[in-house]
Amino acid sequence: MIESAIEALMIVLDPSRLIYMFLGIGIGVIVGLLPGLSGTVGMSLLLPFVFGLEPYVGMALLIGMIAVIHTGDTFPSILFGIPGTSGSQATIMDGYPLTKKGGASRAMGASFFSSMIGGVIGGIALYLTIPFARPLITSFSSPELFMLTMLGLSMAGLLAGKSPIKGIISGILGLLIGAVGSAPAVPEYRYTLDTLYLTQGISLPVVAMAIFAFPILITMLTDKGSVSSHAKLQSGILKGVMDALKNKFLVFRSAVIGALIGFIPGLGGSVVDWIAYGAGQKTVKNNYFGSGDIRGVIAPESANNAKEGGSLVPTLLFGIPGSGTTAILLGGLTLMGLEAGPKMLSDDLPVTLSIVWTLVFANIFGALLCMLLVRPISKISLVPGEKIVPFLLVLLVVGAYQSTMSWGDLIVFVVIGLLGYVMTILDWPRPPLLIGFVLALPAERYYWISIERYGWEWLTNPLVIALAIIIVLLLAGGTIMKRFSKKFESKGGI
Amino acid sequence: MNKDYLNLIFSGFLFSLFTFTLIEALTFSKLAQFFPLYISVAGVILTFVYFIAQVFTIYKQQKKEENQTILPLLQPLKYIGWVIGYLLLIFIGGLLLATVIFLFTFLIFESKMKLLSAGISVVFVLICVSLLSSALDIYWPTNLIGF
């Protein structure tokens, strides 16, 4: 396999193919930069062009784009607190407070470096799992998938902040918004208010933008100032890189979490950053996550790039797409005359390995490109709110409309945006709402399948028990650690 | 307005919302019902508990005559009005026309920009939107007559 990997490396480094990879990287960064545009939009844009292309060239273009979307989406998340894509929601939690303190460059330096390392680890994970991917994927059935959604939901509790009851209510509200539309178990519509738009459910990009971006727009206008409260931006790209290097184990841990969650089709990549963020919050000592802790940027950014490598395992090897983006990628494979499945490990192994290399290179070049853009782009955070908000609003309206190209998207944007604004001024945590929303459908679907198929027997499944223990440890461990540290502090520490 | 009173009103709103979804869930078939029903029940109980706790908080504060946080509402409402106004303009005149009117008036009246700067900014945005639309195959909201 090593020989095949070297052969694939030579193929990827061919200048004619490298150009396509750079083209993909450029488009990926732009798509990530623009709020509301996801990997699905980027893939749909490139798909017509891959028809008839040599597989190595086509994959360089598509994978180059996919790999860096979660690098480029960091700009709006850190600068404005607006998620560039659904995978960069958790980055806002500490990235935006850092920008307010004048540390945008530092946050972005740490973020891009972590993204690069995470992406490379994701590529390596893809390479390493190729020989034993089949038993790994097939070991996850609906009960385990349900427990994984519970693991994701437990993050809502962890992110509740000072008032757990507000966090739980917020999460429940998210679950309820996620229940709008067709029921997964029966052909029946719920809470559609007799409108056609709501029969499809509410789309994630609209909810994410509304709940985070709308309140920020209004707050920027009422506060009458720039995002950064400091008149001068601190130069800190290198400092951010050093921060990431100092927290190398956090980068690694988060990347492993990202790759592992990526393996599991259907769980939804949108939750990976929250899980990494929550895990980081529980494992990092003396943290102040939520108020501008650089480690709160490092954890989700490393995970969301690593996820891409993991998510390609079920897509390429079993033809099971884990997201809209990978579903379109499957279409791309067909257009290039390839077929997802075991053939990708035999006849088409060089193509699979070229994908691994492209992932690695695209993450490195994408991060470097973004680092070059940090200085000019972070100056935007110094522009007064009332001068930048109208332009952001135009961008957000166009972005929100791309979800289903329906007026319903805009109405939902305003309604949920108002809800988000009220929650912001009344100190209700918003991340649990989003986590609840993302996991509503998988939670219901996997619970229903588990009960229908296994009755209550699935509760005795060893993997289910192991996941339940992890959830309890995560929830209880945090509380115990907090109590210990409080006792320790009250005694004066060491 | 007093932040605690607003919190009380908000929790009351959430309680009503969860009650509505609970009643609505009872009309669904059994397989479509279990998930929203359980969630709604949990929501009703928790918001009720929070509502009562909030009433006690306000009562205690009034007894102690503590300083209360006052939230300004007029200014946010004005800006929310701008957002809704922009959407209404899109509905009537389409995105391009609405963007021109909204951006120009906002930049002049709220951002206090000079006419020339505001004009250049509007033209720049229109060029960007048009380029994005053709390059990235982006669609924009249409108006009443589908333009």
XYZ file of C-alpha atoms in Angstrom:
641
model
C 0.000 0.000 0.000
C 2.931 2.345 0.664
C 4.081 1.884 -2.936
C 0.595 2.742 -4.164
C 0.602 5.815 -1.901
C 3.898 7.043 -3.399
C 2.543 6.396 -6.887
C -0.585 8.406 -6.021
C 1.579 11.219 -4.637
C 3.381 11.507 -7.976
C 0.041 11.635 -9.761
C -1.271 14.400 -7.449
C 1.913 16.467 -7.803
C 1.554 16.568 -11.601
C 1.353 20.314 -12.399
C -1.712 19.929 -14.639
C -3.586 18.332 -11.703
C -2.217 20.736 -9.109
C -3.816 23.645 -11.000
C -7.240 22.039 -10.564
C -6.589 21.471 -6.874
C -5.687 25.157 -6.429
C -8.821 26.133 -8.344
C -10.854 23.964 -5.960
C -9.075 25.520 -2.953
C -9.858 29.043 -4.207
C -13.544 28.255 -4.697
C -13.714 26.443 -1.336
C -12.313 29.453 0.522
C -14.796 31.818 -1.193
C -17.762 29.509 -0.500
C -16.673 29.219 3.143
C -16.255 32.983 3.446
C -19.794 33.728 2.322
C -22.352 33.015 5.061
C -25.158 30.739 3.951
C -23.231 29.003 1.217
C -22.315 25.473 2.166
C -20.270 22.701 0.655
C -23.411 21.604 -1.183
C -23.459 24.897 -3.112
C -19.769 24.557 -3.946
C -20.215 20.977 -5.085
C -23.262 21.839 -7.188
C -21.213 24.593 -8.794
C -18.315 22.322 -9.708
C -20.250 19.191 -10.590
C -21.076 20.146 -14.202
C -17.398 20.775 -14.875
C -16.150 17.358 -13.780
C -18.166 15.510 -16.421
C -15.734 13.524 -18.563
C -12.679 14.755 -16.636
C -9.899 12.330 -15.797
C -10.744 11.002 -12.266
C -7.505 12.326 -10.744
C -8.149 15.803 -12.119
C -11.832 15.822 -11.180
C -11.152 14.590 -7.665
C -8.378 17.192 -7.235
C -10.951 19.869 -8.046
C -13.766 18.498 -5.859
C -11.692 17.386 -2.864
C -9.619 20.588 -3.035
C -12.868 22.525 -2.595
C -14.371 20.308 0.136
C -11.154 20.255 2.149
C -10.898 24.002 2.706
C -14.506 25.101 3.175
C -14.129 24.691 6.932
C -10.947 26.735 6.807
C -12.493 29.675 4.932
C -15.692 29.673 6.990
C -13.659 30.795 10.002
C -13.455 34.406 8.757
C -17.124 35.368 9.311
C -17.356 33.216 12.457
C -14.451 34.960 14.164
C -14.876 38.451 12.722
C -18.639 38.879 13.035
C -19.900 35.921 15.036
C -21.772 34.752 11.932
C -21.254 31.090 11.021
C -19.705 30.849 7.538
C -21.093 27.322 7.272
C -22.896 25.057 9.700
C -19.562 23.477 10.644
C -18.131 26.639 12.178
C -20.844 27.420 14.718
C -18.832 26.527 17.807
C -15.908 28.672 16.653
C -18.065 31.735 17.327
C -18.216 30.985 21.061
C -14.643 32.108 21.679
C -13.532 33.452 18.304
C -15.937 36.398 18.377
C -15.119 37.437 21.963
C -11.441 37.340 20.967
C -12.162 39.678 18.040
C -13.959 42.043 20.426
C -10.768 42.165 22.470
C -8.717 42.965 19.354
C -7.398 39.431 18.984
C -8.918 38.536 15.604
C -5.548 37.828 13.977
C -4.474 35.616 16.859
C -7.749 33.681 16.770
C -7.487 33.212 13.016
C -3.813 32.208 13.173
C -4.669 29.521 15.749
C -7.762 28.516 13.824
C -6.075 28.106 10.433
C -3.138 26.226 11.888
C -5.475 23.894 13.817
C -7.605 23.457 10.690
C -4.504 22.508 8.729
C -3.342 19.948 11.290
C -6.892 18.642 11.731
C -7.305 18.284 7.968
C -4.010 16.441 7.642
C -4.980 14.103 10.496
C -8.327 13.543 8.740
C -6.432 12.576 5.572
C -4.206 10.215 7.526
C -7.267 8.739 9.244
C -8.775 8.056 5.828
C -5.553 6.354 4.737
C -5.247 4.256 7.890
C -8.866 3.107 7.936
C -8.916 1.928 4.342
C -7.852 -1.666 5.257
C -10.344 -2.144 8.084
C -13.089 0.334 7.277
C -15.765 -2.261 6.598
C -16.055 -3.796 10.115
C -15.809 -0.323 11.655
C -18.700 1.108 9.669
C -20.907 -1.955 9.959
C -20.493 -2.018 13.762
C -22.687 1.095 13.945
C -26.382 0.327 13.670
C -29.349 2.465 14.713
C -29.009 1.963 18.528
C -25.370 3.115 18.456
C -26.282 5.978 16.148
C -29.055 6.985 18.559
C -26.588 6.976 21.444
C -24.249 9.137 19.368
C -27.020 11.667 18.864
C -27.545 11.574 22.651
C -23.837 12.273 23.033
C -24.302 15.283 20.786
C -27.355 16.411 22.772
C -25.447 16.130 26.030
C -23.245 18.905 24.643
C -26.303 21.155 24.916
C -26.190 20.625 28.671
C -22.477 21.347 28.779
C -22.916 24.586 26.865
C -25.775 25.833 29.011
C -23.548 28.237 30.917
C -24.645 29.588 34.310
C -28.290 28.516 34.066
C -28.727 24.810 33.196
C -32.545 25.103 33.035
C -32.308 27.821 30.376
C -29.872 25.631 28.416
C -32.143 22.612 28.571
C -35.219 24.643 27.531
C -33.186 26.116 24.688
C -32.175 22.602 23.563
C -35.788 21.419 23.760
C -36.868 24.391 21.665
C -34.263 23.380 19.072
C -35.567 19.799 19.067
C -39.073 21.115 18.531
C -38.046 23.378 15.633
C -36.263 20.338 14.186
C -39.513 18.335 14.418
C -41.260 20.691 11.977
C -41.958 19.044 8.623
C -42.415 15.418 7.691
C -42.201 12.753 10.391
C -39.492 10.162 9.751
C -41.597 7.183 10.845
C -44.831 7.830 8.936
C -45.863 9.899 5.922
C -47.304 12.740 7.990
C -46.537 16.438 8.309
C -46.181 18.192 11.664
C -46.445 21.853 12.690
C -46.579 23.075 9.089
C -49.251 25.755 9.823
C -50.823 24.713 6.505
C -47.896 26.092 4.526
C -46.082 24.262 1.747
C -42.710 25.686 2.783
C -42.728 24.063 6.232
C -43.492 20.578 4.867
C -39.788 20.224 4.019
C -38.774 21.312 7.503
C -36.635 24.334 8.289
C -33.177 24.364 6.761
C -30.099 24.379 8.955
C -28.184 27.273 7.318
C -31.183 29.578 7.809
C -31.551 28.634 11.483
C -27.795 28.938 12.118
C -27.589 32.348 10.458
C -30.739 33.620 12.117
C -29.885 32.505 15.629
C -26.330 33.869 15.519
C -26.139 36.542 12.834
C -29.401 38.436 13.328
C -28.783 39.302 17.009
C -25.246 40.413 16.169
C -26.481 42.743 13.418
C -28.859 44.467 15.831
C -26.322 44.543 18.671
C -23.647 46.058 16.401
C -26.076 48.829 15.474
C -27.295 49.545 18.994
C -23.778 49.459 20.474
C -22.608 52.065 17.918
C -19.097 50.727 17.626
C -16.869 48.401 15.658
C -16.701 44.668 16.403
C -13.254 45.116 17.891
C -13.311 47.379 20.915
C -9.596 48.020 20.470
C -8.639 50.842 18.118
C -5.688 48.851 16.821
C -5.645 45.200 15.840
C -3.029 43.189 17.613
C -0.790 41.440 15.106
C -0.996 37.873 16.209
C -1.080 35.290 13.427
C 2.172 33.802 14.682
C 0.974 34.041 18.269
C -2.117 32.087 17.262
C 0.022 29.450 15.561
C 2.116 29.195 18.725
C -1.089 28.861 20.782
C -2.114 25.929 18.612
C 1.331 24.360 18.942
C 1.206 24.799 22.728
C -2.126 22.972 22.728
C -0.982 20.228 20.386
C -2.746 17.485 22.337
C -6.030 19.402 22.165
C -5.550 19.786 18.393
C -4.875 16.062 18.108
C -7.739 14.983 20.387
C -10.219 17.197 18.568
C -9.024 15.971 15.167
C -9.510 12.357 16.267
C -13.033 13.221 17.491
C -13.726 14.928 14.155
C -12.477 12.006 12.065
C -14.388 9.466 14.180
C -17.660 11.373 13.929
C -17.049 11.851 10.222
C -16.954 8.061 9.776
C -20.529 7.779 10.910
C -22.925 8.521 8.070
C -26.058 10.474 8.871
C -24.938 11.881 12.210
C -24.454 15.248 10.560
C -21.187 17.095 10.364
C -22.869 20.154 11.855
C -22.548 18.743 15.340
C -18.909 17.708 15.200
C -17.607 21.149 16.169
C -19.918 21.269 19.194
C -18.836 17.834 20.383
C -15.161 18.807 20.040
C -15.875 22.124 21.781
C -17.717 20.416 24.648
C -15.011 17.771 24.993
C -12.370 20.520 24.991
C -14.245 22.443 27.660
C -14.331 19.357 29.864
C -10.728 18.303 29.376
C -8.804 21.587 29.339
C -7.750 22.815 32.765
C -8.323 26.404 33.952
C -10.343 27.260 30.884
C -12.604 30.218 30.336
C -14.439 28.861 27.302
C -17.124 31.223 26.063
C -15.306 34.401 26.984
C -12.453 34.432 24.516
C -10.352 31.350 25.299
C -8.127 30.551 22.324
C -8.546 26.831 23.068
C -12.259 27.254 22.363
C -11.279 28.123 18.785
C -8.635 25.435 18.396
C -10.865 22.477 19.367
C -13.771 22.951 16.889
C -11.541 24.110 14.053
C -9.300 21.075 14.285
C -12.332 18.773 14.416
C -14.343 20.215 11.528
C -11.484 19.845 9.049
C -10.613 16.343 10.271
C -14.248 15.341 9.804
C -13.931 15.629 6.020
C -11.368 12.800 5.884
C -13.567 10.618 8.073
C -16.739 11.324 6.116
C -15.091 10.161 2.884
C -14.695 6.618 4.263
C -18.397 5.626 4.111
C -18.900 7.724 0.966
C -16.112 6.241 -1.106
C -16.026 2.720 0.270
C -19.728 1.989 0.719
C -21.480 4.630 -1.319
C -23.163 5.940 1.848
C -23.111 9.727 1.840
C -23.063 11.296 5.294
C -24.097 14.772 4.134
C -25.444 16.730 1.166
C -21.906 17.531 0.069
C -20.795 13.900 -0.013
C -24.056 12.921 -1.716
C -23.161 15.254 -4.596
C -19.618 13.899 -4.526
C -21.076 10.458 -5.217
C -22.728 11.952 -8.299
C -19.350 13.398 -9.279
C -17.742 9.952 -9.020
C -20.327 8.556 -11.425
C -19.764 11.433 -13.862
C -16.071 10.571 -13.898
C -16.801 6.909 -14.549
C -16.018 5.742 -11.011
C -18.161 3.661 -8.721
C -18.181 4.003 -4.953
C -17.709 0.680 -3.190
C -15.140 -2.087 -2.765
C -13.668 -1.265 -6.196
C -12.254 1.904 -4.656
C -9.976 -0.388 -2.617
C -8.892 -2.588 -5.513
C -8.991 -1.355 -9.130
C -9.427 2.304 -8.196
C -7.103 2.306 -5.180
C -4.771 4.905 -6.799
C -7.753 7.304 -7.079
C -8.647 6.738 -3.403
C -5.045 7.370 -2.382
C -4.884 10.472 -4.590
C -7.905 11.738 -2.621
C -5.954 11.225 0.619
C -3.033 13.262 -0.748
C -5.309 15.955 -2.131
C -6.951 16.277 1.294
C -3.562 16.690 2.939
C -2.204 19.213 0.408
C -5.446 21.178 0.106
C -5.583 21.624 3.873
C -2.004 22.874 3.979
C -2.332 25.263 1.017
C -5.816 26.377 2.058
C -4.605 27.295 5.550
C -1.606 29.160 4.118
C -3.846 31.087 1.718
C -6.178 32.034 4.570
C -3.237 33.143 6.702
C -2.177 35.470 3.894
C -5.697 36.916 3.858
C -5.920 37.447 7.631
C -4.346 40.904 7.746
C -6.527 42.590 5.097
C -9.739 40.799 6.071
C -9.403 41.287 9.857
C -9.306 45.066 9.325
C -13.039 44.779 8.666
C -13.508 44.297 12.427
C -12.412 47.923 12.923
C -15.140 49.334 10.659
C -18.011 50.868 12.679
C -21.097 48.672 12.969
C -23.511 51.064 11.273
C -21.256 51.125 8.174
C -20.845 47.385 7.820
C -24.221 46.035 8.958
C -26.238 47.062 5.861
C -23.784 45.205 3.624
C -23.838 42.175 5.903
C -27.618 42.217 5.842
C -27.676 42.112 2.019
C -25.203 39.213 2.107
C -27.219 37.349 4.737
C -30.519 37.811 2.917
C -29.021 36.471 -0.325
C -27.311 33.678 1.641
C -30.463 32.682 3.524
C -32.439 32.583 0.264
C -30.063 29.978 -1.205
C -31.349 27.266 1.168
C -34.584 26.491 -0.655
C -34.945 29.585 -2.866
C -38.200 30.311 -1.140
C -39.576 33.383 0.600
C -40.140 31.114 3.569
C -36.355 31.137 4.167
C -36.425 34.912 4.643
C -39.475 34.852 6.906
C -37.910 32.101 9.031
C -34.667 34.099 9.089
C -36.455 37.072 10.631
C -38.693 35.074 13.010
C -35.893 32.891 14.400
C -33.584 35.902 14.273
C -35.949 37.801 16.578
C -36.082 34.779 18.877
C -32.274 34.738 18.874
C -32.132 38.441 19.674
C -34.512 38.094 22.624
C -32.476 35.127 23.862
C -29.282 37.184 23.551
C -30.491 40.183 25.557
C -32.072 37.946 28.200
C -28.932 35.763 28.536
C -30.476 32.547 27.243
C -27.803 30.276 25.673
C -28.267 29.866 21.916
C -25.868 26.981 21.058
C -28.093 24.348 22.764
C -30.961 25.417 20.483
C -28.853 24.782 17.411
C -27.579 21.441 18.701
C -31.155 20.380 19.457
C -32.247 21.458 15.984
C -29.430 19.583 14.225
C -30.009 16.368 16.163
C -33.816 16.343 16.236
C -34.338 14.290 13.091
C -31.534 11.726 13.628
C -32.547 11.320 17.294
C -36.154 10.567 16.390
C -35.288 8.379 13.412
C -32.687 6.222 15.182
C -34.800 5.888 18.334
C -37.776 4.750 16.300
C -35.743 2.232 14.221
C -34.067 0.896 17.383
C -37.400 0.303 19.119
C -39.078 -1.149 16.007
C -36.189 -3.479 15.239
C -34.848 -4.509 18.632
C -37.546 -3.603 21.177
C -35.744 -2.631 24.398
C -32.997 -5.214 23.879
C -30.767 -2.675 22.195
C -30.114 -1.116 25.592
C -27.959 -4.136 26.478
C -25.753 -3.736 23.388
C -22.107 -3.343 24.610
C -21.383 -0.404 22.319
C -24.584 1.323 23.493
C -23.562 0.818 27.123
C -20.067 2.125 26.381
C -21.516 5.249 24.750
C -23.934 5.724 27.674
C -20.992 5.556 30.090
C -19.116 8.155 28.027
C -22.160 10.474 28.169
C -22.535 10.049 31.939
C -18.787 10.551 32.440
C -18.839 13.680 30.294
C -21.787 15.167 32.174
C -20.849 14.039 35.677
C -17.105 14.412 35.172
C -17.457 18.084 34.404
C -19.494 18.728 37.558
C -17.100 16.714 39.743
C -14.056 18.464 38.233
C -15.695 21.859 38.826
C -16.364 21.004 42.491
C -12.821 19.736 42.981
C -11.293 22.816 41.391
C -13.547 25.079 43.515
C -12.474 23.244 46.699
C -8.890 23.420 45.545
C -9.135 27.138 44.833
C -10.822 27.820 48.182
C -7.906 26.083 49.922
C -5.477 28.279 48.025
C -4.302 25.683 45.481
C -0.726 24.422 45.448
C -37.924 47.649 30.203
C -36.994 45.637 33.305
C -34.954 42.588 32.282
C -36.607 40.303 34.839
C -40.090 41.241 33.632
C -38.964 40.593 30.063
C -37.616 37.204 31.138
C -40.973 36.465 32.726
C -42.826 37.446 29.557
C -40.439 35.358 27.437
C -40.828 32.269 29.634
C -44.608 32.802 29.498
C -44.380 32.897 25.712
C -42.322 29.692 25.658
C -44.809 28.028 28.008
C -47.665 28.944 25.642
C -45.647 27.713 22.660
C -44.900 24.344 24.257
C -48.545 24.038 25.341
C -49.650 24.701 21.761
C -47.205 22.118 20.351
C -48.348 19.618 22.993
C -52.011 20.031 22.048
C -51.118 19.900 18.348
C -49.016 16.745 18.912
C -52.080 14.959 20.304
C -53.690 15.222 16.848
C -50.812 13.359 15.128
C -50.821 9.625 14.486
C -49.078 7.479 17.105
C -45.778 7.102 15.245
C -45.535 10.800 14.403
C -46.632 11.808 17.869
C -44.169 10.354 20.372
C -41.185 12.618 19.698
C -42.884 16.053 19.638
C -45.196 14.998 22.482
C -42.360 14.030 24.848
C -40.433 17.165 23.972
C -43.464 19.401 24.441
C -44.283 17.842 27.825
C -40.694 18.398 28.960
C -40.833 21.945 27.619
C -44.122 22.732 29.394
C -42.839 21.415 32.743
C -39.479 23.172 32.559
C -40.821 26.520 31.383
C -43.463 26.373 34.128
C -40.756 25.737 36.744
C -38.667 28.567 35.305
C -41.700 30.891 35.224
C -42.431 30.273 38.915
C -38.750 30.709 39.800
C -38.738 33.998 37.888
C -41.842 35.220 39.766
C -40.023 34.499 43.061
C -36.900 36.312 41.820
C -38.937 39.421 41.011
C -40.790 39.212 44.332
C -37.492 38.933 46.274
C -35.981 41.833 44.341
C -38.966 44.053 45.042
C -38.788 43.176 48.739
C -35.069 43.980 48.926
C -35.499 47.015 46.642
C -32.458 45.904 44.605
C -31.313 47.724 41.474
C -32.952 46.247 38.417
C -31.408 45.931 34.952
C -33.293 48.029 32.414
C -33.072 47.038 28.761
C -33.560 49.691 26.075
C -36.167 48.537 23.570
C -36.814 51.477 21.252
C -33.450 51.477 19.515
C -33.396 47.736 18.741
C -36.986 48.018 17.484
C -35.918 50.785 15.091
C -33.199 48.579 13.582
C -35.463 45.532 13.446
C -37.819 47.840 11.527
C -35.031 48.533 9.010
C -34.546 44.770 8.441
C -38.260 44.109 8.012
C -38.550 47.185 5.783
C -35.778 45.843 3.549
C -37.565 42.515 3.185
C -40.832 44.292 2.367
C -39.015 46.326 -0.271
C -37.652 43.099 -1.805
C -41.164 41.681 -1.827
C -42.458 44.723 -3.661
C -39.603 45.679 -5.958
C -37.239 42.697 -6.106
C -33.746 42.368 -4.656
C -31.840 44.789 -6.873
C -34.196 47.745 -6.515
C -34.738 47.069 -2.808
C -30.999 46.839 -2.177
C -30.407 50.173 -3.928
C -33.111 51.961 -1.900
C -32.272 50.264 1.424
C -28.506 50.672 1.211
C -28.640 54.268 0.017
C -31.113 55.447 2.658
C -29.445 53.478 5.465
C -25.967 54.727 4.592
C -27.186 58.326 4.416
C -29.479 58.419 7.477
C -27.938 55.879 9.857
C -24.282 55.619 8.822
C -24.109 59.390 8.103
C -22.157 58.749 4.897
C -21.723 61.382 2.217
C -23.893 61.101 -0.902
C -20.970 60.217 -3.182
C -19.557 57.537 -0.838
C -23.010 56.044 -0.371
C -23.590 56.027 -4.147
C -20.253 54.340 -4.845
C -20.929 51.732 -2.114
C -24.329 50.896 -3.607
C -22.893 50.502 -7.125
C -20.096 48.316 -5.716
C -22.600 46.037 -3.949
C -24.749 45.756 -7.071
C -21.719 44.714 -9.130
C -20.716 42.153 -6.468
C -24.234 40.685 -6.243
C -24.493 40.424 -10.040
C -21.046 38.832 -10.353
C -21.754 36.366 -7.555
C -25.086 35.508 -9.079
C -23.601 34.648 -12.450
C -20.358 33.077 -11.199
C -21.687 30.972 -8.327
C -25.131 30.352 -9.782
C -26.769 32.184 -6.888
C -30.459 33.043 -6.968
C -32.102 36.030 -5.365
C -35.573 36.660 -4.011
C -38.101 37.761 -6.566
C -40.790 40.443 -6.204
C -44.557 40.376 -6.602
C -44.386 40.039 -10.383
C -41.587 37.468 -10.250
C -38.757 39.811 -11.317
